[in-house]
Coordinates of C-alpha atoms in Angstrom, one line a residue:
Chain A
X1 CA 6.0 19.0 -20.9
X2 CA 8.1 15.8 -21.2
X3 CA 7.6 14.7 -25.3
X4 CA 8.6 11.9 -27.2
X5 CA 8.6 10.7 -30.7
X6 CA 7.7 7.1 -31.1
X7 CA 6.4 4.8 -28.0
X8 CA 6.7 1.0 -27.8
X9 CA 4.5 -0.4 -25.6
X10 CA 5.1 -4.1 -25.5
X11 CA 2.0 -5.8 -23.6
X12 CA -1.0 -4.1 -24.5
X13 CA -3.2 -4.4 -22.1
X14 CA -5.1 -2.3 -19.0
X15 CA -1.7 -1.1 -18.2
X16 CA 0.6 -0.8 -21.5
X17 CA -3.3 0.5 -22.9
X18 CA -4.2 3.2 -20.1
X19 CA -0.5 4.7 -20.5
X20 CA -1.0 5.1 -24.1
X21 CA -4.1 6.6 -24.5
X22 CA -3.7 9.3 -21.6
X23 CA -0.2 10.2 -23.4
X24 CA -1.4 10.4 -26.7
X25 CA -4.5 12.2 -25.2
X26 CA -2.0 14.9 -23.4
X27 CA -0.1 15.3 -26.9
X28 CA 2.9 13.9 -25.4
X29 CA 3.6 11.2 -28.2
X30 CA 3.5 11.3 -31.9
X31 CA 3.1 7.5 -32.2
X32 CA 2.3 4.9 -30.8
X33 CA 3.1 1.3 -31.4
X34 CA 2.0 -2.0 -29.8
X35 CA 4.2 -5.1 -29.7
X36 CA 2.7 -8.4 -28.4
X37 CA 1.4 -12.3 -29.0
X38 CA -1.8 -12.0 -29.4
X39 CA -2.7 -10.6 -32.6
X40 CA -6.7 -10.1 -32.1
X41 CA -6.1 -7.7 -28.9
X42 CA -3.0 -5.3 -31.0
X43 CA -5.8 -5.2 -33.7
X44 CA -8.4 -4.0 -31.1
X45 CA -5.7 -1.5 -29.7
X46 CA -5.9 -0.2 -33.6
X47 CA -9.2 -0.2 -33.9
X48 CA -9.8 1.6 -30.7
X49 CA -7.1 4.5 -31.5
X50 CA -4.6 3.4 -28.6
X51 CA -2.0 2.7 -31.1
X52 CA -1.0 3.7 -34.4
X53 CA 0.2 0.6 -35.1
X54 CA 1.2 -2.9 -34.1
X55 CA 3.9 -5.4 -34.9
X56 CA 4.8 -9.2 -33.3
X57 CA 8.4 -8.5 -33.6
X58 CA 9.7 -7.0 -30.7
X59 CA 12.4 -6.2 -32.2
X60 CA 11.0 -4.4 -35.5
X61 CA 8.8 -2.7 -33.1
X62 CA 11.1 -0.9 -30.8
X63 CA 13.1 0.4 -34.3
X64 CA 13.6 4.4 -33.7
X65 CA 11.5 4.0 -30.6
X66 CA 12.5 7.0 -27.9
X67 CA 10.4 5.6 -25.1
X68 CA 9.9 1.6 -24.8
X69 CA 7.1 0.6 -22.2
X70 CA 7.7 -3.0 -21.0
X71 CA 4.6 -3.8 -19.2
X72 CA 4.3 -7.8 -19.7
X73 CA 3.9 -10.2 -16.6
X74 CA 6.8 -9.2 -14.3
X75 CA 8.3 -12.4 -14.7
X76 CA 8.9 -11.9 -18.5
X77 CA 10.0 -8.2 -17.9
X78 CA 14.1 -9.2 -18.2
X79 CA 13.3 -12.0 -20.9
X80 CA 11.6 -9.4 -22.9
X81 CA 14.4 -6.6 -22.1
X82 CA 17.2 -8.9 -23.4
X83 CA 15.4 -9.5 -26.9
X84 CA 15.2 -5.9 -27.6
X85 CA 18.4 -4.2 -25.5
X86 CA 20.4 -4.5 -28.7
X87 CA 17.8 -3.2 -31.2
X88 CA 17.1 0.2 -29.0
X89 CA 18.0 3.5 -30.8
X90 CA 20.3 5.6 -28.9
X91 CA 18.6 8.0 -25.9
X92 CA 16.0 5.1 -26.2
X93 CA 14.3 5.0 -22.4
X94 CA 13.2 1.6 -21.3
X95 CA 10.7 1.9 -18.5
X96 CA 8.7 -0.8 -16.9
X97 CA 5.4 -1.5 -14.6
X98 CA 6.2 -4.7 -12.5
X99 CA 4.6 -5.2 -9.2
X100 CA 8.1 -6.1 -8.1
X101 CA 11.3 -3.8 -8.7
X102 CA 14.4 -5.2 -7.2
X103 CA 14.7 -8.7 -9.1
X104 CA 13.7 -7.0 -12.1
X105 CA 16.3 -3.6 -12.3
X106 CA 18.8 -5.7 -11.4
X107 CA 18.3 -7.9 -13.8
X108 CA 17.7 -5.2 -16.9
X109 CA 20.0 -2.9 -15.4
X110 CA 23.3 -4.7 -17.3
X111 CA 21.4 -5.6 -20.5
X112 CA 21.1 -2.3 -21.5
X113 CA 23.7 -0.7 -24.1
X114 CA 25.8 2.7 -23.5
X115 CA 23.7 5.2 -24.2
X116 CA 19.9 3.7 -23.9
X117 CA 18.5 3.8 -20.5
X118 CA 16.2 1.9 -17.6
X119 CA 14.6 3.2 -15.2
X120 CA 12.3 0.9 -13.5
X121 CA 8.7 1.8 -12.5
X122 CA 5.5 0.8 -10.8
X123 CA 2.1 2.5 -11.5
X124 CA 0.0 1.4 -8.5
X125 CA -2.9 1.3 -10.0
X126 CA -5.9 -1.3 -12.0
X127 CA -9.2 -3.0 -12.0
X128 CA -10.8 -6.5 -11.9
X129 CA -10.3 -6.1 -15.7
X130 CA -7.8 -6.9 -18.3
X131 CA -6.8 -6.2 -21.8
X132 CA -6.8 -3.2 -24.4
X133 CA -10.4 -3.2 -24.3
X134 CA -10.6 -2.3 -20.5
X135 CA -7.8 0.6 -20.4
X136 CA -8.9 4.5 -20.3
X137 CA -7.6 7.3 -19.9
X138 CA -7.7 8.2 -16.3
X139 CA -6.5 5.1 -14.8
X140 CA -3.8 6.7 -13.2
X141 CA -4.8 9.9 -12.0
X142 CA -4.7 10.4 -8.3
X143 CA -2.9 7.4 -7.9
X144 CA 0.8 6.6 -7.5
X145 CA 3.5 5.6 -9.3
X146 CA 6.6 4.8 -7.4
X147 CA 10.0 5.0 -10.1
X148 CA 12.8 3.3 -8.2
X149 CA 16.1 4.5 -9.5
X150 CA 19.2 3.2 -8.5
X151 CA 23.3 4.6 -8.5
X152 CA 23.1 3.5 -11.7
X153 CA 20.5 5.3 -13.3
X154 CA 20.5 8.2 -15.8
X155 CA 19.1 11.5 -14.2
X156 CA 17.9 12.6 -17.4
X157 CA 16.2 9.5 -18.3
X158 CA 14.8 9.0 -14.6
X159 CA 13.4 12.7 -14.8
X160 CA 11.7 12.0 -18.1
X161 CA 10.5 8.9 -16.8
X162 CA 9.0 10.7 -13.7
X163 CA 7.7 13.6 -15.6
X164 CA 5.7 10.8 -17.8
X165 CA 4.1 9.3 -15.2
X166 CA 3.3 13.3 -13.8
X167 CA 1.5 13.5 -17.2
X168 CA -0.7 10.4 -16.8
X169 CA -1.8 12.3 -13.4
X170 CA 0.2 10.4 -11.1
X171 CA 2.2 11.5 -8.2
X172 CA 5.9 9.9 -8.3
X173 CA 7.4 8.9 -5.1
X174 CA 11.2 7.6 -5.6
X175 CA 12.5 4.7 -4.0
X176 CA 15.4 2.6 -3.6
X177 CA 14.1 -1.1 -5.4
X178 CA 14.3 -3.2 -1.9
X179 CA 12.6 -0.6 -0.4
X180 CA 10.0 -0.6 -3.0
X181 CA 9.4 -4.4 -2.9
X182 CA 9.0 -4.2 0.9
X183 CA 6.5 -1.6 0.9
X184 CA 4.6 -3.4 -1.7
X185 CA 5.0 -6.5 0.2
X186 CA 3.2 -4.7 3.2
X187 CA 0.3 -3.2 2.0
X188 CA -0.2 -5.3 -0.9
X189 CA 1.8 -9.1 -1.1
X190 CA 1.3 -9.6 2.7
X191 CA -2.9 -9.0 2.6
X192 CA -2.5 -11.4 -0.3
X193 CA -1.1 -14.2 1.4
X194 CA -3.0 -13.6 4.3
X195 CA -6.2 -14.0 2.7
X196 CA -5.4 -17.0 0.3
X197 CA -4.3 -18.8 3.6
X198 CA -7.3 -17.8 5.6
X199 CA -9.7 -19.3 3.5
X200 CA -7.9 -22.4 2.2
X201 CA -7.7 -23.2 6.3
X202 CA -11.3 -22.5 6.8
X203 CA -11.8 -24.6 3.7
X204 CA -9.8 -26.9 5.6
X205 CA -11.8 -27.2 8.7
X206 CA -13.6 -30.2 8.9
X207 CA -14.0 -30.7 12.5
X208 CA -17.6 -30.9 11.8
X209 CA -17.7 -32.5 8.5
X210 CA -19.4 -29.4 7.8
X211 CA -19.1 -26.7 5.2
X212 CA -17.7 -23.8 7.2
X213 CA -17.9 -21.5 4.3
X214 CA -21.5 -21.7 3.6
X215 CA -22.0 -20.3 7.1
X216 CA -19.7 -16.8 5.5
X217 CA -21.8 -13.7 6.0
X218 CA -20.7 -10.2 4.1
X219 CA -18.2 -9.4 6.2
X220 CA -16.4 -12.8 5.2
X221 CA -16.8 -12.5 1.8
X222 CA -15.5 -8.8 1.7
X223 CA -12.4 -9.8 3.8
X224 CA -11.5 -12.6 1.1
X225 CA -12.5 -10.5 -1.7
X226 CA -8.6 -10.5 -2.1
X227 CA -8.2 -14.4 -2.5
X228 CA -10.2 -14.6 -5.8
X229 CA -7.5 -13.2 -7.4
X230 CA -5.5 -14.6 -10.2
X231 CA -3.7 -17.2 -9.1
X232 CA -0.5 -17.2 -12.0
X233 CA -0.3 -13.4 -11.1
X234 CA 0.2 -14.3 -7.9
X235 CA 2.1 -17.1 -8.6
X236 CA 4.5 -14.7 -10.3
X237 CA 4.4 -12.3 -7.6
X238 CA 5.4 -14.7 -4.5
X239 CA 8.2 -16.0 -6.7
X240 CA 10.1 -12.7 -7.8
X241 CA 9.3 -10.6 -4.6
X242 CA 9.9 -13.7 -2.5
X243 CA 12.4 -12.1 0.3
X244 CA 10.6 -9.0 0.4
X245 CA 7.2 -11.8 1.1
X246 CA 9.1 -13.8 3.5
X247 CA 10.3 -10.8 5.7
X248 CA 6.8 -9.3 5.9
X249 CA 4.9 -13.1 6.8
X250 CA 7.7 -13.3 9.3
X251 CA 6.9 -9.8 10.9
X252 CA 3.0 -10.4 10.6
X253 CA 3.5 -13.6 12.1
X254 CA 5.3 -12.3 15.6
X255 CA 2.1 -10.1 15.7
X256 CA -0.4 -12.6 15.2
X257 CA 1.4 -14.9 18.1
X258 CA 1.5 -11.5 19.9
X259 CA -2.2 -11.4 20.0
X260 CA -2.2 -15.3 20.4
X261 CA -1.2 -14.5 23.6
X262 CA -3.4 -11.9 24.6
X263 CA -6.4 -13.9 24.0
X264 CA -4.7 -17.2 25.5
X265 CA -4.1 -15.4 29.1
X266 CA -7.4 -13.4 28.5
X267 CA -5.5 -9.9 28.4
X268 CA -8.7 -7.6 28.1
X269 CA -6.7 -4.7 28.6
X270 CA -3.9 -6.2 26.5
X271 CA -6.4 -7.1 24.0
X272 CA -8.4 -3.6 23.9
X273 CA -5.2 -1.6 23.1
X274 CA -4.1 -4.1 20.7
X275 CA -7.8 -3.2 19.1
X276 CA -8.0 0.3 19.8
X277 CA -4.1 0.9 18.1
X278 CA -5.1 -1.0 15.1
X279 CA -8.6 1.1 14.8
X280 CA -6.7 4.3 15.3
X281 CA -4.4 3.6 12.6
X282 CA -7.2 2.0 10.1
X283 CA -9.3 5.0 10.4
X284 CA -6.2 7.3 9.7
X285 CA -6.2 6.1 6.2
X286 CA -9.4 6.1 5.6
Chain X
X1 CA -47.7 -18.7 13.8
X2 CA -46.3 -18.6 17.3
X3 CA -47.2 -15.7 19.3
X4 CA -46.6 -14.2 22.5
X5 CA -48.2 -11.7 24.9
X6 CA -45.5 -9.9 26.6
X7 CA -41.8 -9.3 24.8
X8 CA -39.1 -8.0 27.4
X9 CA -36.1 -6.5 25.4
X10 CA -33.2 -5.6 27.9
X11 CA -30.9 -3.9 25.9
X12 CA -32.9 -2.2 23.2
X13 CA -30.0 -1.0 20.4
X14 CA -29.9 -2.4 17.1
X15 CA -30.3 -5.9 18.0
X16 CA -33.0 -5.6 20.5
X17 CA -35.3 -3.0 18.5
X18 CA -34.7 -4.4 15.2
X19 CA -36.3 -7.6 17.1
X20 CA -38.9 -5.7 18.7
X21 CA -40.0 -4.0 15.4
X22 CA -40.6 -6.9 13.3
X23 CA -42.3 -8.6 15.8
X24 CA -45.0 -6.3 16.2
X25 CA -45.6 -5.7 12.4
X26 CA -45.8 -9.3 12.1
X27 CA -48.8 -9.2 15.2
X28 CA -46.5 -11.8 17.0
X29 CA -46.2 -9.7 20.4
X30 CA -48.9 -8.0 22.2
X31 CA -47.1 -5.9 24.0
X32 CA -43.1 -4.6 24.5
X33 CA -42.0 -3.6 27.2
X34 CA -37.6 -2.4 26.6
X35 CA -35.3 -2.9 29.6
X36 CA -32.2 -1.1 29.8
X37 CA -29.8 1.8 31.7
X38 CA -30.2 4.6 29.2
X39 CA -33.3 6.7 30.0
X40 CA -33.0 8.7 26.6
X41 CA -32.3 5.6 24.2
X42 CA -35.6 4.0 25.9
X43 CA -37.9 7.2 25.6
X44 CA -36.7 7.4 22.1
X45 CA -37.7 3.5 21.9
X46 CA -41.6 4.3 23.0
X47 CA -41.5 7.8 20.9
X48 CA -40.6 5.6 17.4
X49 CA -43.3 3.1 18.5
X50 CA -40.6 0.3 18.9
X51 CA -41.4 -0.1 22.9
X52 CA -44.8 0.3 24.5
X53 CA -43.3 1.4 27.7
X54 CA -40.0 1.1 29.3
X55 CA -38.6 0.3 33.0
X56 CA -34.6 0.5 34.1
X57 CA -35.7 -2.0 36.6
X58 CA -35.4 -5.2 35.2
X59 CA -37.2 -7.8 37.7
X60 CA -40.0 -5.0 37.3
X61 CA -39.5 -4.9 33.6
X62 CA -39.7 -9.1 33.4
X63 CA -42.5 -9.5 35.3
X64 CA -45.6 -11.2 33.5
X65 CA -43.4 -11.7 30.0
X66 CA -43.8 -14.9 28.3
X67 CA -40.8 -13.7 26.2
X68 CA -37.2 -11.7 27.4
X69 CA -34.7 -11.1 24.7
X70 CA -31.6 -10.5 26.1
X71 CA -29.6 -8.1 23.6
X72 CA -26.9 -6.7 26.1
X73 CA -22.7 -7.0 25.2
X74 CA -22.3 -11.0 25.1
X75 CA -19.9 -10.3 28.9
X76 CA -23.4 -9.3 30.8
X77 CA -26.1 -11.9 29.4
X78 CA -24.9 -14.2 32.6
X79 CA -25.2 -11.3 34.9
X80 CA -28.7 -10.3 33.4
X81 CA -30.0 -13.9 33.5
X82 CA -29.1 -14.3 36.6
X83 CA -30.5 -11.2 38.1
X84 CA -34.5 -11.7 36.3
X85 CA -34.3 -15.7 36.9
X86 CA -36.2 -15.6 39.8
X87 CA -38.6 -12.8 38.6
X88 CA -39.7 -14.7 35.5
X89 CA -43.7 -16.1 34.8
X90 CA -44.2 -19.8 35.0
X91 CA -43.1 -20.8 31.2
X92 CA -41.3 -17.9 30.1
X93 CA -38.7 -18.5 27.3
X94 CA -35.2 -16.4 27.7
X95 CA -33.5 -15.9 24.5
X96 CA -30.5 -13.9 23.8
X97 CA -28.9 -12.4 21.1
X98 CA -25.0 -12.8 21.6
X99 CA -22.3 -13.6 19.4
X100 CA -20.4 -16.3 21.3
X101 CA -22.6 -19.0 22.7
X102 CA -21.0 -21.9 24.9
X103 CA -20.2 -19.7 27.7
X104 CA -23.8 -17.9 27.9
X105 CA -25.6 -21.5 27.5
X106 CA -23.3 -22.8 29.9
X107 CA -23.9 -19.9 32.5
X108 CA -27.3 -19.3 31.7
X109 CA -28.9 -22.6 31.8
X110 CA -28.6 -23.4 35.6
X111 CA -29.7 -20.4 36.4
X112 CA -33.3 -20.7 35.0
X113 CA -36.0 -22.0 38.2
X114 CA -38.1 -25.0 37.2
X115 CA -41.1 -24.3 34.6
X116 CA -39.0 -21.0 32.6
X117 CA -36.7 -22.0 30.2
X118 CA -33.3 -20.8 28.2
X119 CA -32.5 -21.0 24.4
X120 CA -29.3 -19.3 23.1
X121 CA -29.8 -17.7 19.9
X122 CA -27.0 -15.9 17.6
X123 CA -29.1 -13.3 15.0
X124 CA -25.9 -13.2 12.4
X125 CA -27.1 -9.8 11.4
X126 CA -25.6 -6.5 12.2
X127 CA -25.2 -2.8 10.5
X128 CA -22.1 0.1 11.6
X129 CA -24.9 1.7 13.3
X130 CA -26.4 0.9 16.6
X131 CA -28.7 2.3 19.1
X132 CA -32.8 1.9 18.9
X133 CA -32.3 5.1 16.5
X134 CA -30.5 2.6 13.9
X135 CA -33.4 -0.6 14.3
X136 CA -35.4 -1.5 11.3
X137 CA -37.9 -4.6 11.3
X138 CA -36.5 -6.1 8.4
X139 CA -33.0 -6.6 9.8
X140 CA -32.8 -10.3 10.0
X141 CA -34.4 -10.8 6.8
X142 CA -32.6 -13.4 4.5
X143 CA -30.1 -13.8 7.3
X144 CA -29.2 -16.8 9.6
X145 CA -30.3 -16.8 13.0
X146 CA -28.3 -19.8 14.9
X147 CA -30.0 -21.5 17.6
X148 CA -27.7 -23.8 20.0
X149 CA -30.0 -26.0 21.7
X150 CA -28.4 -28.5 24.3
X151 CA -29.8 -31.7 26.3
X152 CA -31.2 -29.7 28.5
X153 CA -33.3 -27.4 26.1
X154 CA -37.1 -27.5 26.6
X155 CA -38.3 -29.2 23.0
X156 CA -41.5 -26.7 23.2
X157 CA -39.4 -23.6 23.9
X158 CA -36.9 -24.4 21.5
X159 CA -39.5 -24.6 18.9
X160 CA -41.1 -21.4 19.8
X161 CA -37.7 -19.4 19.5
X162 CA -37.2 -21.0 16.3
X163 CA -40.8 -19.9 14.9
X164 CA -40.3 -16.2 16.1
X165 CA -37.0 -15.9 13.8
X166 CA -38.5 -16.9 11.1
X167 CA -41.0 -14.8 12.0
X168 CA -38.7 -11.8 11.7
X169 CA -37.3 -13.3 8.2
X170 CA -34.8 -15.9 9.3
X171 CA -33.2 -19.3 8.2
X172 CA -32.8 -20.5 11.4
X173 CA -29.5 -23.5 11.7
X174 CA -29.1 -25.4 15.1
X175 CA -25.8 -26.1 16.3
X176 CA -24.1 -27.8 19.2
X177 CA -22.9 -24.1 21.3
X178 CA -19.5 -25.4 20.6
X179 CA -20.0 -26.0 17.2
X180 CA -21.4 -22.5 16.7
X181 CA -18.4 -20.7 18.3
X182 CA -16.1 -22.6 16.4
X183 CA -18.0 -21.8 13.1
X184 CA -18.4 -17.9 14.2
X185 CA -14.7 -17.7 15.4
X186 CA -13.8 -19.0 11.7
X187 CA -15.9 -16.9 9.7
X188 CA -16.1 -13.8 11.8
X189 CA -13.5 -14.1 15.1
X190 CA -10.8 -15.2 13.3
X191 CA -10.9 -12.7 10.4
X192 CA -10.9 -10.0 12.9
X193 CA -7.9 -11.5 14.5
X194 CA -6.1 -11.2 11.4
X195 CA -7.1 -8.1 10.5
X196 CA -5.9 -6.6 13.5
X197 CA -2.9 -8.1 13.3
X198 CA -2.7 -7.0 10.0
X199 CA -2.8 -3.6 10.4
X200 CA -0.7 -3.3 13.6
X201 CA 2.0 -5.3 11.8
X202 CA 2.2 -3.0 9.1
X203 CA 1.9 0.2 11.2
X204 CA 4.8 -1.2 13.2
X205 CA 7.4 -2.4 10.3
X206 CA 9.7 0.8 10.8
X207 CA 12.5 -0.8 8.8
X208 CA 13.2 2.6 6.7
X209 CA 11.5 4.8 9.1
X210 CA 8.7 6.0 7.0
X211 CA 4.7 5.7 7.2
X212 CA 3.8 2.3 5.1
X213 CA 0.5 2.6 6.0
X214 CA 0.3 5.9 3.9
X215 CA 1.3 3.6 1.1
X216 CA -1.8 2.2 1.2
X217 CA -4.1 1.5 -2.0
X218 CA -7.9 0.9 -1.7
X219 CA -7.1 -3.1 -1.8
X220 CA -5.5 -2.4 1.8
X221 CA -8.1 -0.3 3.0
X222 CA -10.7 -2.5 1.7
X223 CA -9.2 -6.1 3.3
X224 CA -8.4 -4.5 6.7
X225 CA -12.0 -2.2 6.8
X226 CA -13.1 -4.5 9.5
X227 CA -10.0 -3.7 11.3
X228 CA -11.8 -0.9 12.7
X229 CA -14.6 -2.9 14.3
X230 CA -15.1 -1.2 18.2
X231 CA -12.1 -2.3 20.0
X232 CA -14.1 -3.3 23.6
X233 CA -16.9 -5.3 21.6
X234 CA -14.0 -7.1 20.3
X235 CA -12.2 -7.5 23.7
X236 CA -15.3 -8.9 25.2
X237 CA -15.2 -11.5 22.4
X238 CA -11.6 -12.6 22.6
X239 CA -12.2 -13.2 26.5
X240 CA -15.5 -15.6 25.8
X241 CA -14.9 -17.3 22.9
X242 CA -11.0 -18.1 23.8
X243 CA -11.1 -21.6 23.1
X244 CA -12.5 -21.2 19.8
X245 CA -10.4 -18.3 18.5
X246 CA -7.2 -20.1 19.9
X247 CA -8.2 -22.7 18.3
X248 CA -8.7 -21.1 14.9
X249 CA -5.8 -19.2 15.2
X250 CA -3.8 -22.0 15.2
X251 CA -5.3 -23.7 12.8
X252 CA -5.0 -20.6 10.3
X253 CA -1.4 -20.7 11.3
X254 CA -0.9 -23.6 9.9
X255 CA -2.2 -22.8 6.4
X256 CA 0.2 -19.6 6.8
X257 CA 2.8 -21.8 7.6
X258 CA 2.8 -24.0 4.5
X259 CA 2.5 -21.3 2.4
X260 CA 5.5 -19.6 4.0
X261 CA 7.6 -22.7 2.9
X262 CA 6.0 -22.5 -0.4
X263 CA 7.2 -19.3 -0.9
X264 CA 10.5 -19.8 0.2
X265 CA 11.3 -22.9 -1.5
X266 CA 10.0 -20.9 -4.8
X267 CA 7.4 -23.9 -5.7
X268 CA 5.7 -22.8 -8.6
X269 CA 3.5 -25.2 -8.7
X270 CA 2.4 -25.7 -4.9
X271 CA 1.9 -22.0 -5.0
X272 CA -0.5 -21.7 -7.9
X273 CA -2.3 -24.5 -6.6
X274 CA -2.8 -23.2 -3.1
X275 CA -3.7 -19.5 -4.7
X276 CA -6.3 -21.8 -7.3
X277 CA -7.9 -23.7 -4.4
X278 CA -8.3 -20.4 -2.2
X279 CA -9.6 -18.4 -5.4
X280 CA -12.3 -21.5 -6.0
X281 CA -13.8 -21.8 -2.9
X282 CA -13.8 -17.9 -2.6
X283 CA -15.4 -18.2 -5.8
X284 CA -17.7 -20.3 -4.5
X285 CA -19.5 -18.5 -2.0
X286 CA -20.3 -15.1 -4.0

């Protein structure tokens, strides 16, 4: 099994907090320390065994670290990447768990120094909750957690990296950064925006003067579940993955007008199949 | 409480029987008599006590009813209203139970002979099950039941239709038909729309050649789950509710629209405001 010495996690929350306790539970860390702002939530992550200690300094935290997991709001990642690039022991792995991939390897690609390493990562996996107090164990097993190498990376870190994540319980597909970003934009950015607009514009109905969305039944509410979701995440999210976004709204939206048409010309058969192919491929996933 | 001698169900699934069943336990109906095409689904209506007998012959079926419930795919209503019209009692009432309502008020209406009278009804209610096997009498309790009175609707019938929903448990809103399709094609059509779309979009992005949909997380599953809704229900509402859906498409597209140029301009700000308003009014109606 993949074993390192000293872990950094920087951002100790569901993420940075789930990783840590499920390696320290598999015996595949000696130490663990946390590095963030908020000094109550490190204590907590002390107090609850996640880490063995915790520090405010990124810099004095990631001292003799063999494994440094970045797992602040993506947009931070580089920022955060730059402080400590220069403080890294050598063979030090730098690994991340951004929602987006390409804008952020390609920015912490260069920053590191010869002989530390990144390989960038991206465990798909949470709750509706947040912070140390909310992370466990088992949050990632079953689930996936794609590593997107590049030409650039290290083979031995990238292996260590996967075999990490193998550890927590995850399977590891590899992908190339864009195509990471675009697959993420599909199944996950896309639904976003989709939602958020579909309620804001029946919020914004007011042919009637009326309150459309007090007329919203269960099926309603479970469609939109998606659009009560943290706005500055998402915020985040829509700027750094924002060609990945564009491209998928684009090709969503030649499908909507497809359908547009269907039910302007009163298509049924047209209509059915478009139904029927969508069902088809629902239920596969299931 | 309002009560009636003879209750005529054509079409006795979920709807229908669900109708049927509370009626009864509440001692509003003497007597049910279901109308319909399947001999087995009707026999197993009168074996569970839903139906006191059962005819496929609906002018038979009709005859004597101060009450027919018209539960059939929203496409036929016109086509059953037209063929018991001339069969119905002096002051019958006809209610029906479909999901789209300007088109069956519209079509129905004339058809009805001096002294019997029409009043479209929308039970918002519904289960993945259907057939008489799946009824339950308290169905429609704590749900909406829309009635869409016009000009033309009989003030003593109307009030009579209302009664008997909240009979079976109902708040019971009137709207203009067209309001109501434009309400159920934003809170229900259009979401369906999307959904679709959704998943076909996805399904077809073949940009690297693999399966996105296989990428999927539970988010995905859970926003498009009403992407599997039955494909020939849905085509029948596409063709009668056109107007509306079109209508709410477009409007939809607008929102999509303007957040597309948010995203692309990379505006911060108008971003996480159109995420906040979205996750408010979501919020809103838990």
């Amino acid at each position: 099994m993949v074993q390192f010495k000293k872990l950094a996690v920087i951002g100790v929350g569901l993420i940075g907090g789930s990783l840590a306790r499920v390696l320290r539970e598999k015996g595949a860390v000696d130490e663990v320390v946390g590095i963030g702002r908020g000094e109550a939530n490190l204590r907590r992550g002390v107090e609850l065994g996640v880490l063995d200690s915790y520090t405010t300094d990124a810099r004095e935290g990631v001292a003799g670290a063999d494994l440094v997991f970045v797992a602040t709001p993506v947009c931070t990642i580089p920022k955060v990447v730059a402080e400590i690039a220069p403080y890294l022991a050598p063979g030090c792995i730098v690994t991340d768990g951004g929602s987006v991939k390409e804008s952020v390897v390609t920015a912490c690609e260069p920053l590191m120094r010869e002989g530390t390493f990144f390989v960038g990562g991206h465990p798909i996996a949470g709750t509706e909750h947040s912070g140390v107090e909310a992370s466990f164990s088992t949050l990632y097993v079953g689930r996936r957690c794609i590593v997107t190498p590049t030409a650039n990376t290290d083979a031995r870190a990238l292996e260590k990296v996967v075999e990490l994540w193998k550890v927590a319980g995850s399977t590891v597909p590899l992908m190339d950064p864009v195509q990471h970003d675009l697959v993420v934009a599909a199944i996950s950015h896309l639904p976003h925006m989709v939602a958020y607009s579909l309620v804001n514009a029946v919020d914004g109905y007011d042919r009637f003067g009326g309150d459309l969305l007090s007329f919203s039944a269960g099926g309603f509410r479970d469609f939109t579940r998606i659009a009560s979701s943290d706005p500055v995440m998402w915020r985040d999210i829509a700027l750094t993955n924002r060609d990945a976004i564009l491209e998928m709204m684009d090709f969503f939206s030649v499908y909507l007008e497809k359908l547009r048409t269907l039910v302007a010309e009163g298509d049924a058969d047209g209509l059915q199949s478009f139904f029927l192919n969508s069902k088809q491929k629902r239920d596969a996933i299931l």
